[in-house]
mmCIF file with all atom_site columns, C-alpha atoms in Angstrom:
data_model
loop_
_atom_site.group_PDB
_atom_site.id
_atom_site.type_symbol
_atom_site.label_atom_id
_atom_site.label_alt_id
_atom_site.label_comp_id
_atom_site.label_asym_id
_atom_site.label_entity_id
_atom_site.label_seq_id
_atom_site.pdbx_PDB_ins_code
_atom_site.Cartn_x
_atom_site.Cartn_y
_atom_site.Cartn_z
_atom_site.occupancy
_atom_site.B_iso_or_equiv
_atom_site.pdbx_formal_charge
_atom_site.auth_seq_id
_atom_site.auth_comp_id
_atom_site.auth_asym_id
_atom_site.auth_atom_id
_atom_site.pdbx_PDB_model_num
ATOM 1   C CA . MET A 1 1   ? 0.006  26.533  4.678  1.00 0.00 ? 222 MET A CA 1
ATOM 2   C CA . TYR A 1 2   ? 1.294  23.917  7.174  1.00 0.00 ? 223 TYR A CA 1
ATOM 3   C CA . THR A 1 3   ? -0.496 22.730  10.310 1.00 0.00 ? 224 THR A CA 1
ATOM 4   C CA . GLU A 1 4   ? 0.953  23.382  13.748 1.00 0.00 ? 225 GLU A CA 1
ATOM 5   C CA . LYS A 1 5   ? 1.768  19.670  14.039 1.00 0.00 ? 226 LYS A CA 1
ATOM 6   C CA . VAL A 1 6   ? 3.717  19.705  10.746 1.00 0.00 ? 227 VAL A CA 1
ATOM 7   C CA . MET A 1 7   ? 5.691  22.704  11.969 1.00 0.00 ? 228 MET A CA 1
ATOM 8   C CA . ASP A 1 8   ? 6.374  21.007  15.326 1.00 0.00 ? 229 ASP A CA 1
ATOM 9   C CA . HIS A 1 9   ? 7.737  17.850  13.663 1.00 0.00 ? 230 HIS A CA 1
ATOM 10  C CA . PHE A 1 10  ? 9.768  19.956  11.221 1.00 0.00 ? 231 PHE A CA 1
ATOM 11  C CA . THR A 1 11  ? 11.357 22.183  13.863 1.00 0.00 ? 232 THR A CA 1
ATOM 12  C CA . ASN A 1 12  ? 11.662 19.408  16.497 1.00 0.00 ? 233 ASN A CA 1
ATOM 13  C CA . PRO A 1 13  ? 11.997 16.159  14.532 1.00 0.00 ? 234 PRO A CA 1
ATOM 14  C CA . ARG A 1 14  ? 11.925 12.947  16.537 1.00 0.00 ? 235 ARG A CA 1
ATOM 15  C CA . ASN A 1 15  ? 14.165 9.912   15.979 1.00 0.00 ? 236 ASN A CA 1
ATOM 16  C CA . VAL A 1 16  ? 16.694 11.599  13.682 1.00 0.00 ? 237 VAL A CA 1
ATOM 17  C CA . GLY A 1 17  ? 19.877 9.704   12.930 1.00 0.00 ? 238 GLY A CA 1
ATOM 18  C CA . GLN A 1 18  ? 20.843 6.191   12.034 1.00 0.00 ? 239 GLN A CA 1
ATOM 19  C CA . LEU A 1 19  ? 21.098 2.900   13.904 1.00 0.00 ? 240 LEU A CA 1
ATOM 20  C CA . GLU A 1 20  ? 24.454 1.139   14.362 1.00 0.00 ? 241 GLU A CA 1
ATOM 21  C CA . ASN A 1 21  ? 23.343 -2.326  13.272 1.00 0.00 ? 242 ASN A CA 1
ATOM 22  C CA . PRO A 1 22  ? 19.870 -1.942  11.796 1.00 0.00 ? 243 PRO A CA 1
ATOM 23  C CA . SER A 1 23  ? 17.653 -4.941  11.120 1.00 0.00 ? 244 SER A CA 1
ATOM 24  C CA . GLY A 1 24  ? 16.558 -3.208  7.932  1.00 0.00 ? 245 GLY A CA 1
ATOM 25  C CA . VAL A 1 25  ? 17.141 -0.030  5.933  1.00 0.00 ? 246 VAL A CA 1
ATOM 26  C CA . GLY A 1 26  ? 14.796 1.532   3.407  1.00 0.00 ? 247 GLY A CA 1
ATOM 27  C CA . GLU A 1 27  ? 15.432 4.451   1.096  1.00 0.00 ? 248 GLU A CA 1
ATOM 28  C CA . VAL A 1 28  ? 13.080 6.228   -1.262 1.00 0.00 ? 249 VAL A CA 1
ATOM 29  C CA . GLY A 1 29  ? 13.311 9.431   -3.214 1.00 0.00 ? 250 GLY A CA 1
ATOM 30  C CA . ASN A 1 30  ? 11.392 11.652  -5.546 1.00 0.00 ? 251 ASN A CA 1
ATOM 31  C CA . PRO A 1 31  ? 13.508 12.813  -8.485 1.00 0.00 ? 252 PRO A CA 1
ATOM 32  C CA . THR A 1 32  ? 11.077 15.636  -9.285 1.00 0.00 ? 253 THR A CA 1
ATOM 33  C CA . CYS A 1 33  ? 11.655 17.563  -6.061 1.00 0.00 ? 254 CYS A CA 1
ATOM 34  C CA . GLY A 1 34  ? 14.824 15.902  -4.790 1.00 0.00 ? 255 GLY A CA 1
ATOM 35  C CA . ASP A 1 35  ? 13.454 14.624  -1.458 1.00 0.00 ? 256 ASP A CA 1
ATOM 36  C CA . ILE A 1 36  ? 15.282 11.534  -0.183 1.00 0.00 ? 257 ILE A CA 1
ATOM 37  C CA . MET A 1 37  ? 14.308 9.542   2.919  1.00 0.00 ? 258 MET A CA 1
ATOM 38  C CA . ARG A 1 38  ? 16.214 6.751   4.594  1.00 0.00 ? 259 ARG A CA 1
ATOM 39  C CA . ILE A 1 39  ? 14.668 4.813   7.477  1.00 0.00 ? 260 ILE A CA 1
ATOM 40  C CA . TYR A 1 40  ? 16.526 2.399   9.767  1.00 0.00 ? 261 TYR A CA 1
ATOM 41  C CA . ILE A 1 41  ? 14.639 -0.151  11.881 1.00 0.00 ? 262 ILE A CA 1
ATOM 42  C CA . ASP A 1 42  ? 15.667 -2.410  14.754 1.00 0.00 ? 263 ASP A CA 1
ATOM 43  C CA . VAL A 1 43  ? 13.363 -5.416  15.034 1.00 0.00 ? 264 VAL A CA 1
ATOM 44  C CA . LYS A 1 44  ? 13.229 -7.907  17.907 1.00 0.00 ? 265 LYS A CA 1
ATOM 45  C CA . ASP A 1 45  ? 10.612 -10.673 18.140 1.00 0.00 ? 266 ASP A CA 1
ATOM 46  C CA . ASN A 1 46  ? 8.765  -9.213  15.131 1.00 0.00 ? 267 ASN A CA 1
ATOM 47  C CA . VAL A 1 47  ? 8.338  -5.810  16.872 1.00 0.00 ? 268 VAL A CA 1
ATOM 48  C CA . ILE A 1 48  ? 9.968  -2.523  15.856 1.00 0.00 ? 269 ILE A CA 1
ATOM 49  C CA . GLN A 1 49  ? 12.069 -1.690  18.918 1.00 0.00 ? 270 GLN A CA 1
ATOM 50  C CA . ASP A 1 50  ? 13.817 1.367   17.517 1.00 0.00 ? 271 ASP A CA 1
ATOM 51  C CA . ILE A 1 51  ? 13.640 3.453   14.375 1.00 0.00 ? 272 ILE A CA 1
ATOM 52  C CA . LYS A 1 52  ? 15.666 6.371   13.042 1.00 0.00 ? 273 LYS A CA 1
ATOM 53  C CA . PHE A 1 53  ? 15.553 8.438   9.888  1.00 0.00 ? 274 PHE A CA 1
ATOM 54  C CA . LYS A 1 54  ? 17.639 10.736  7.748  1.00 0.00 ? 275 LYS A CA 1
ATOM 55  C CA . THR A 1 55  ? 15.783 12.938  5.302  1.00 0.00 ? 276 THR A CA 1
ATOM 56  C CA . PHE A 1 56  ? 17.012 15.395  2.735  1.00 0.00 ? 277 PHE A CA 1
ATOM 57  C CA . GLY A 1 57  ? 14.092 17.553  1.751  1.00 0.00 ? 278 GLY A CA 1
ATOM 58  C CA . CYS A 1 58  ? 11.602 20.230  2.640  1.00 0.00 ? 279 CYS A CA 1
ATOM 59  C CA . GLY A 1 59  ? 9.792  20.764  5.935  1.00 0.00 ? 280 GLY A CA 1
ATOM 60  C CA . ALA A 1 60  ? 6.958  18.421  4.949  1.00 0.00 ? 281 ALA A CA 1
ATOM 61  C CA . ALA A 1 61  ? 9.426  15.632  4.122  1.00 0.00 ? 282 ALA A CA 1
ATOM 62  C CA . ILE A 1 62  ? 11.111 15.970  7.514  1.00 0.00 ? 283 ILE A CA 1
ATOM 63  C CA . ALA A 1 63  ? 7.779  16.184  9.368  1.00 0.00 ? 284 ALA A CA 1
ATOM 64  C CA . THR A 1 64  ? 6.352  13.084  7.675  1.00 0.00 ? 285 THR A CA 1
ATOM 65  C CA . SER A 1 65  ? 9.522  11.111  8.430  1.00 0.00 ? 286 SER A CA 1
ATOM 66  C CA . SER A 1 66  ? 9.435  12.199  12.060 1.00 0.00 ? 287 SER A CA 1
ATOM 67  C CA . ILE A 1 67  ? 5.798  11.338  12.734 1.00 0.00 ? 288 ILE A CA 1
ATOM 68  C CA . CYS A 1 68  ? 6.053  8.064   10.833 1.00 0.00 ? 289 CYS A CA 1
ATOM 69  C CA . THR A 1 69  ? 8.791  6.893   13.208 1.00 0.00 ? 290 THR A CA 1
ATOM 70  C CA . GLU A 1 70  ? 6.622  7.777   16.206 1.00 0.00 ? 291 GLU A CA 1
ATOM 71  C CA . MET A 1 71  ? 3.645  5.926   14.747 1.00 0.00 ? 292 MET A CA 1
ATOM 72  C CA . VAL A 1 72  ? 5.405  2.553   14.412 1.00 0.00 ? 293 VAL A CA 1
ATOM 73  C CA . ILE A 1 73  ? 7.701  2.189   17.429 1.00 0.00 ? 294 ILE A CA 1
ATOM 74  C CA . GLY A 1 74  ? 6.394  -0.790  19.392 1.00 0.00 ? 295 GLY A CA 1
ATOM 75  C CA . LYS A 1 75  ? 4.300  -2.064  16.484 1.00 0.00 ? 296 LYS A CA 1
ATOM 76  C CA . THR A 1 76  ? 4.635  -5.479  14.903 1.00 0.00 ? 297 THR A CA 1
ATOM 77  C CA . ILE A 1 77  ? 5.994  -5.747  11.382 1.00 0.00 ? 298 ILE A CA 1
ATOM 78  C CA . GLU A 1 78  ? 2.484  -6.576  10.147 1.00 0.00 ? 299 GLU A CA 1
ATOM 79  C CA . GLU A 1 79  ? 0.989  -3.510  11.859 1.00 0.00 ? 300 GLU A CA 1
ATOM 80  C CA . ALA A 1 80  ? 3.733  -1.280  10.465 1.00 0.00 ? 301 ALA A CA 1
ATOM 81  C CA . LEU A 1 81  ? 3.115  -2.589  6.937  1.00 0.00 ? 302 LEU A CA 1
ATOM 82  C CA . GLU A 1 82  ? -0.485 -1.354  7.178  1.00 0.00 ? 303 GLU A CA 1
ATOM 83  C CA . LEU A 1 83  ? 0.672  2.269   7.597  1.00 0.00 ? 304 LEU A CA 1
ATOM 84  C CA . THR A 1 84  ? 0.021  4.341   4.483  1.00 0.00 ? 305 THR A CA 1
ATOM 85  C CA . ASN A 1 85  ? 1.254  7.746   3.392  1.00 0.00 ? 306 ASN A CA 1
ATOM 86  C CA . LYS A 1 86  ? -2.352 8.929   3.779  1.00 0.00 ? 307 LYS A CA 1
ATOM 87  C CA . ASP A 1 87  ? -2.268 7.815   7.451  1.00 0.00 ? 308 ASP A CA 1
ATOM 88  C CA . VAL A 1 88  ? 0.962  9.773   7.941  1.00 0.00 ? 309 VAL A CA 1
ATOM 89  C CA . ALA A 1 89  ? -0.522 12.947  6.398  1.00 0.00 ? 310 ALA A CA 1
ATOM 90  C CA . SER A 1 90  ? -3.681 12.565  8.493  1.00 0.00 ? 311 SER A CA 1
ATOM 91  C CA . ALA A 1 91  ? -1.631 12.216  11.689 1.00 0.00 ? 312 ALA A CA 1
ATOM 92  C CA . LEU A 1 92  ? -0.050 15.574  10.866 1.00 0.00 ? 313 LEU A CA 1
ATOM 93  C CA . GLY A 1 93  ? -3.451 17.200  10.364 1.00 0.00 ? 314 GLY A CA 1
ATOM 94  C CA . GLY A 1 94  ? -3.042 17.187  6.593  1.00 0.00 ? 315 GLY A CA 1
ATOM 95  C CA . LEU A 1 95  ? -0.536 18.431  4.059  1.00 0.00 ? 316 LEU A CA 1
ATOM 96  C CA . PRO A 1 96  ? -0.915 20.888  1.181  1.00 0.00 ? 317 PRO A CA 1
ATOM 97  C CA . ALA A 1 97  ? -1.960 19.092  -2.005 1.00 0.00 ? 318 ALA A CA 1
ATOM 98  C CA . ASN A 1 98  ? 1.310  19.962  -3.747 1.00 0.00 ? 319 ASN A CA 1
ATOM 99  C CA . LYS A 1 99  ? 3.252  18.195  -0.963 1.00 0.00 ? 320 LYS A CA 1
ATOM 100 C CA . MET A 1 100 ? 1.265  14.954  -0.831 1.00 0.00 ? 321 MET A CA 1
ATOM 101 C CA . HIS A 1 101 ? 3.111  13.114  -3.569 1.00 0.00 ? 322 HIS A CA 1
ATOM 102 C CA . CYS A 1 102 ? 6.641  14.500  -3.402 1.00 0.00 ? 323 CYS A CA 1
ATOM 103 C CA . SER A 1 103 ? 7.186  14.931  0.325  1.00 0.00 ? 324 SER A CA 1
ATOM 104 C CA . ASN A 1 104 ? 5.033  12.229  1.847  1.00 0.00 ? 325 ASN A CA 1
ATOM 105 C CA . LEU A 1 105 ? 7.219  9.196   1.196  1.00 0.00 ? 326 LEU A CA 1
ATOM 106 C CA . ALA A 1 106 ? 7.787  8.109   4.805  1.00 0.00 ? 327 ALA A CA 1
ATOM 107 C CA . ALA A 1 107 ? 5.534  5.035   4.734  1.00 0.00 ? 328 ALA A CA 1
ATOM 108 C CA . ASP A 1 108 ? 7.189  3.967   1.480  1.00 0.00 ? 329 ASP A CA 1
ATOM 109 C CA . ALA A 1 109 ? 10.631 4.202   3.108  1.00 0.00 ? 330 ALA A CA 1
ATOM 110 C CA . LEU A 1 110 ? 9.346  2.261   6.129  1.00 0.00 ? 331 LEU A CA 1
ATOM 111 C CA . HIS A 1 111 ? 7.961  -0.483  3.874  1.00 0.00 ? 332 HIS A CA 1
ATOM 112 C CA . GLU A 1 112 ? 11.326 -0.694  2.084  1.00 0.00 ? 333 GLU A CA 1
ATOM 113 C CA . ALA A 1 113 ? 13.111 -1.050  5.457  1.00 0.00 ? 334 ALA A CA 1
ATOM 114 C CA . ILE A 1 114 ? 10.727 -3.879  6.398  1.00 0.00 ? 335 ILE A CA 1
ATOM 115 C CA . LYS A 1 115 ? 11.327 -5.542  3.031  1.00 0.00 ? 336 LYS A CA 1
ATOM 116 C CA . ASP A 1 116 ? 15.086 -5.298  3.664  1.00 0.00 ? 337 ASP A CA 1
ATOM 117 C CA . TYR A 1 117 ? 14.606 -6.776  7.168  1.00 0.00 ? 338 TYR A CA 1
ATOM 118 C CA . LYS A 1 118 ? 12.569 -9.688  5.779  1.00 0.00 ? 339 LYS A CA 1
ATOM 119 C CA . ASN A 1 119 ? 15.165 -10.370 3.049  1.00 0.00 ? 340 ASN A CA 1
ATOM 120 C CA . LYS A 1 120 ? 17.963 -10.402 5.640  1.00 0.00 ? 341 LYS A CA 1
ATOM 121 C CA . SER A 1 121 ? 15.919 -12.676 7.952  1.00 0.00 ? 342 SER A CA 1
ATOM 122 C CA . GLU A 1 122 ? 15.333 -15.203 5.179  1.00 0.00 ? 343 GLU A CA 1
ATOM 123 C CA . GLN A 1 123 ? 19.027 -15.266 4.316  1.00 0.00 ? 344 GLN A CA 1
ATOM 124 C CA . GLY A 1 124 ? 20.195 -15.281 7.914  1.00 0.00 ? 345 GLY A CA 1
#
């Protein structure tokens, strides 16, 4: 059902936790299945220096959050905004069709964190 890479990111998730003083925080959820993802980013000079996540959900939700964080560390805000949920699923070698919409919300959470960062920057 799940690829080896999905299972690896589920059983050994990377970048779990939260940042002390994040530049931005994004949270998304799917009320149908109950998955909730929160992503914290630390941005310096328009580059994502650090990223952490907390996810409440199934194995696919945890795996997508984990690989998403790996995919954007060191990327500019603009590069990170180009990441799609389809890119995240592809990086994991695919997800079952029934998991694509409910569990693959990591890019959405990332985009919300970037939006939060931009709002804070404009106010700051």
